[in-house]
GROMACS .gro file of C-alpha atoms in nm:
model
  211
    1VAL     CA    1   1.601   2.191  -7.864
    2GLY     CA    2   1.452   2.508  -8.007
    3LEU     CA    3   1.373   2.875  -7.951
    4ILE     CA    4   1.159   3.005  -7.667
    5SER     CA    5   1.055   3.368  -7.620
    6TYR     CA    6   0.951   3.528  -7.290
    7ASP     CA    7   0.815   3.872  -7.216
    8ALA     CA    8   0.965   4.106  -6.955
    9ALA     CA    9   0.753   3.948  -6.681
   10GLY     CA   10   0.882   3.598  -6.761
   11LYS     CA   11   0.566   3.476  -6.935
   12GLN     CA   12   0.624   3.255  -7.237
   13ARG     CA   13   0.529   3.428  -7.562
   14TRP     CA   14   0.600   3.151  -7.813
   15LYS     CA   15   0.803   2.834  -7.865
   16THR     CA   16   0.957   2.696  -8.186
   17PRO     CA   17   1.094   2.341  -8.148
   18PHE     CA   18   1.381   2.207  -8.362
   19ASP     CA   19   1.461   1.852  -8.463
   20PRO     CA   20   1.726   1.688  -8.239
   21LEU     CA   21   2.077   1.798  -8.337
   22ALA     CA   22   2.327   1.537  -8.455
   23THR     CA   23   2.632   1.665  -8.271
   24LEU     CA   24   2.858   1.516  -8.007
   25MET     CA   25   2.830   1.815  -7.773
   26GLY     CA   26   2.491   1.963  -7.860
   27HIS     CA   27   2.412   2.312  -7.985
   28ALA     CA   28   2.653   2.578  -7.859
   29ALA     CA   29   2.619   2.854  -8.120
   30SER     CA   30   2.408   3.135  -7.977
   31PRO     CA   31   2.113   3.277  -8.174
   32ILE     CA   32   2.168   3.636  -8.286
   33LEU     CA   33   1.910   3.912  -8.334
   34ILE     CA   34   2.003   4.111  -8.644
   35GLY     CA   35   1.812   4.301  -8.910
   36GLY     CA   36   1.479   4.223  -8.745
   37SER     CA   37   1.537   3.845  -8.754
   38ILE     CA   38   1.662   3.581  -8.513
   39VAL     CA   39   1.935   3.387  -8.695
   40VAL     CA   40   2.033   3.037  -8.583
   41GLN     CA   41   2.335   2.846  -8.716
   42ALA     CA   42   2.289   2.469  -8.665
   43ASP     CA   43   2.596   2.282  -8.789
   44GLN     CA   44   2.600   1.909  -8.724
   45SER     CA   45   2.719   1.575  -8.860
   46TYR     CA   46   2.433   1.573  -9.111
   47ASP     CA   47   2.144   1.802  -9.212
   48SER     CA   48   2.329   2.123  -9.120
   49TYR     CA   49   2.146   2.450  -9.180
   50ILE     CA   50   2.119   2.820  -9.104
   51ALA     CA   51   1.775   2.974  -9.051
   52ALA     CA   52   1.604   3.304  -8.970
   53PHE     CA   53   1.294   3.341  -8.753
   54ASP     CA   54   1.042   3.617  -8.686
   55PRO     CA   55   1.102   3.751  -8.331
   56ALA     CA   56   0.733   3.839  -8.297
   57ASN     CA   57   0.601   3.483  -8.327
   58GLY     CA   58   0.892   3.243  -8.394
   59GLU     CA   59   0.781   3.164  -8.747
   60ILE     CA   60   1.058   3.067  -8.990
   61ARG     CA   61   1.148   3.321  -9.257
   62TRP     CA   62   1.410   3.122  -9.443
   63LYS     CA   63   1.621   2.809  -9.398
   64ILE     CA   64   1.930   2.722  -9.603
   65ALA     CA   65   2.115   2.389  -9.604
   66ARG     CA   66   2.487   2.403  -9.522
   67ARG     CA   67   2.779   2.169  -9.572
   68ASP     CA   68   2.757   1.901  -9.309
   69GLY     CA   69   3.005   1.907  -9.022
   70PRO     CA   70   2.998   2.009  -8.657
   71GLY     CA   71   3.059   2.364  -8.541
   72TRP     CA   72   2.989   2.563  -8.227
   73ALA     CA   73   3.083   2.920  -8.322
   74THR     CA   74   2.820   3.194  -8.305
   75PRO     CA   75   2.770   3.375  -8.640
   76LEU     CA   76   2.812   3.749  -8.676
   77LEU     CA   77   2.683   4.034  -8.891
   78TYR     CA   78   2.898   4.207  -9.149
   79GLU     CA   79   2.757   4.519  -9.315
   80PRO     CA   80   2.973   4.626  -9.610
   81PRO     CA   81   2.918   4.987  -9.718
   82GLY     CA   82   2.672   5.002 -10.005
   83ALA     CA   83   2.620   4.624 -10.020
   84SER     CA   84   2.392   4.358  -9.875
   85PRO     CA   85   2.437   4.274  -9.504
   86GLN     CA   86   2.586   3.929  -9.455
   87VAL     CA   87   2.574   3.666  -9.182
   88VAL     CA   88   2.932   3.540  -9.146
   89THR     CA   89   2.968   3.181  -9.025
   90ALA     CA   90   3.253   2.950  -8.927
   91ARG     CA   91   3.246   2.573  -8.875
   92ALA     CA   92   3.474   2.271  -8.917
   93GLY     CA   93   3.707   2.371  -9.200
   94TRP     CA   94   3.466   2.614  -9.365
   95PHE     CA   95   3.412   2.990  -9.358
   96ALA     CA   96   3.104   3.133  -9.535
   97GLY     CA   97   2.877   3.432  -9.581
   98HIS     CA   98   2.497   3.426  -9.618
   99ARG     CA   99   2.282   3.716  -9.737
  100LEU     CA  100   2.074   3.837  -9.443
  101SER     CA  101   1.758   3.900  -9.645
  102ASP     CA  102   1.706   3.544  -9.771
  103GLY     CA  103   1.998   3.330  -9.645
  104LYS     CA  104   2.152   3.280  -9.989
  105ARG     CA  105   2.515   3.165  -9.964
  106MET     CA  106   2.725   3.440 -10.120
  107TRP     CA  107   3.070   3.285 -10.079
  108GLU     CA  108   3.261   3.018  -9.887
  109SER     CA  109   3.620   2.918  -9.824
  110ASN     CA  110   3.763   2.583  -9.712
  111SER     CA  111   4.054   2.732  -9.521
  112LEU     CA  112   3.990   2.682  -9.148
  113SER     CA  113   4.113   2.425  -8.900
  114PRO     CA  114   3.892   2.117  -8.851
  115ALA     CA  115   3.743   2.220  -8.515
  116VAL     CA  116   3.592   2.568  -8.469
  117VAL     CA  117   3.453   2.650  -8.124
  118ALA     CA  118   3.555   3.014  -8.073
  119SER     CA  119   3.326   3.260  -8.249
  120PRO     CA  120   3.468   3.477  -8.530
  121VAL     CA  121   3.537   3.844  -8.460
  122VAL     CA  122   3.506   4.128  -8.711
  123GLU     CA  123   3.697   4.457  -8.699
  124GLY     CA  124   3.639   4.696  -8.987
  125ASP     CA  125   3.677   4.495  -9.309
  126THR     CA  126   3.869   4.209  -9.144
  127VAL     CA  127   3.736   3.901  -8.966
  128TYR     CA  128   3.945   3.673  -8.744
  129VAL     CA  129   3.871   3.302  -8.698
  130PHE     CA  130   4.048   3.058  -8.466
  131GLY     CA  131   4.025   2.682  -8.500
  132TYR     CA  132   4.218   2.387  -8.368
  133GLY     CA  133   4.329   2.044  -8.486
  134TYR     CA  134   4.514   1.745  -8.348
  135SER     CA  135   4.868   1.632  -8.417
  136PRO     CA  136   4.923   1.292  -8.584
  137ASP     CA  137   5.063   1.154  -8.257
  138SER     CA  138   4.765   1.264  -8.044
  139GLY     CA  139   4.708   0.908  -7.923
  140PHE     CA  140   4.349   0.886  -8.048
  141GLU     CA  141   4.422   0.568  -8.243
  142GLY     CA  142   4.521   0.402  -7.916
  143LEU     CA  143   4.181   0.482  -7.763
  144PHE     CA  144   4.019   0.236  -8.000
  145ALA     CA  145   4.256  -0.050  -7.913
  146LEU     CA  146   4.211   0.026  -7.543
  147ARG     CA  147   3.840  -0.054  -7.566
  148ASP     CA  148   3.850  -0.330  -7.827
  149LYS     CA  149   3.872  -0.611  -7.573
  150ASP     CA  150   3.800  -0.898  -7.814
  151GLY     CA  151   4.024  -0.757  -8.090
  152ASP     CA  152   3.758  -0.782  -8.361
  153GLY     CA  153   3.810  -0.428  -8.491
  154ARG     CA  154   3.464  -0.319  -8.374
  155LEU     CA  155   3.345  -0.136  -8.065
  156THR     CA  156   2.999  -0.220  -7.938
  157ARG     CA  157   2.800  -0.018  -7.682
  158GLU     CA  158   2.927  -0.251  -7.411
  159GLU     CA  159   3.290  -0.178  -7.506
  160TYR     CA  160   3.278   0.201  -7.539
  161GLY     CA  161   3.006   0.272  -7.284
  162GLY     CA  162   3.171   0.168  -6.958
  163GLN     CA  163   3.348   0.380  -6.702
  164ALA     CA  164   3.474   0.719  -6.806
  165PHE     CA  165   3.813   0.763  -6.969
  166PRO     CA  166   3.958   1.027  -7.204
  167GLY     CA  167   3.784   1.007  -7.539
  168GLN     CA  168   3.486   0.797  -7.430
  169ASN     CA  169   3.235   1.056  -7.549
  170ALA     CA  170   3.420   1.083  -7.880
  171LEU     CA  171   3.396   0.706  -7.932
  172ARG     CA  172   3.027   0.698  -7.844
  173GLY     CA  173   2.948   1.001  -8.058
  174SER     CA  174   3.140   0.867  -8.358
  175ALA     CA  175   2.953   0.536  -8.337
  176ARG     CA  176   2.621   0.720  -8.339
  177LEU     CA  177   2.692   1.004  -8.584
  178ASP     CA  178   2.961   0.886  -8.826
  179GLY     CA  179   2.993   0.600  -9.072
  180ASP     CA  180   2.667   0.406  -9.103
  181HIS     CA  181   2.519   0.543  -8.775
  182ASP     CA  182   2.447   0.193  -8.643
  183GLY     CA  183   2.590   0.254  -8.296
  184VAL     CA  184   2.881   0.013  -8.360
  185LEU     CA  185   3.215   0.177  -8.429
  186THR     CA  186   3.454   0.001  -8.665
  187GLN     CA  187   3.824   0.074  -8.672
  188ASP     CA  188   3.794   0.222  -9.023
  189GLU     CA  189   3.512   0.454  -8.910
  190TRP     CA  190   3.714   0.572  -8.610
  191LEU     CA  191   4.030   0.629  -8.815
  192THR     CA  192   3.826   0.833  -9.066
  193VAL     CA  193   3.711   1.059  -8.781
  194VAL     CA  194   4.064   1.090  -8.640
  195ARG     CA  195   4.218   1.176  -8.978
  196SER     CA  196   3.952   1.437  -9.051
  197ASN     CA  197   4.062   1.621  -8.735
  198THR     CA  198   4.437   1.585  -8.788
  199ALA     CA  199   4.558   1.932  -8.889
  200PRO     CA  200   4.739   2.231  -8.739
  201SER     CA  201   4.559   2.478  -8.517
  202SER     CA  202   4.537   2.820  -8.680
  203LEU     CA  203   4.429   3.180  -8.639
  204VAL     CA  204   4.322   3.316  -8.978
  205ALA     CA  205   4.243   3.673  -9.081
  206PHE     CA  206   4.024   3.741  -9.385
  207ARG     CA  207   3.974   4.079  -9.547
  208PHE     CA  208   3.641   4.151  -9.710
  209ASP     CA  209   3.640   4.324 -10.045
  210GLY     CA  210   3.308   4.491 -10.127
  211ASP     CA  211   3.023   4.242 -10.172
   0.00000   0.00000   0.00000
């Protein structure tokens, strides 16, 4: 995982490696080149951050910690007239703006759905963000019982790592990234994950007001 730069002939110019990302489905947010910096949004189960890099050599210019939680939406640039340019970000539940010059968080709002994959879109002074959630009767609780063969309320690697079935990756990822990260998924840990994603899907429009 990281950034790699090539010249027009395909020769590698530089490479900046990242630490492995703690997400179920890897890093999907695209880097963006804005204001003379490469900006990367890396939201994950823990140690989330947003960072800016020098496109000439890959050196880091700033790095700001973010609220932990997965997200796969690509950030965007918002340039309010007469104010500081902002990097607008969306991730599980949260919408935020970071100052482009140094990454400082300027504002945030806990008003999105729990899963944000689609990237936000800005038009004039309004940004649109779509996120989705699961209904209470989604059947995810039954996935745990389906694999808990010995009925002990715990899923080991042998129980959740067999042949493919709907939700297998979610069970494996939750065992590795949620709770105590020990690779064993308890029923309480799984229900915590399920409940954190139980919410309506929504398309939300925000209007910016100055800075």
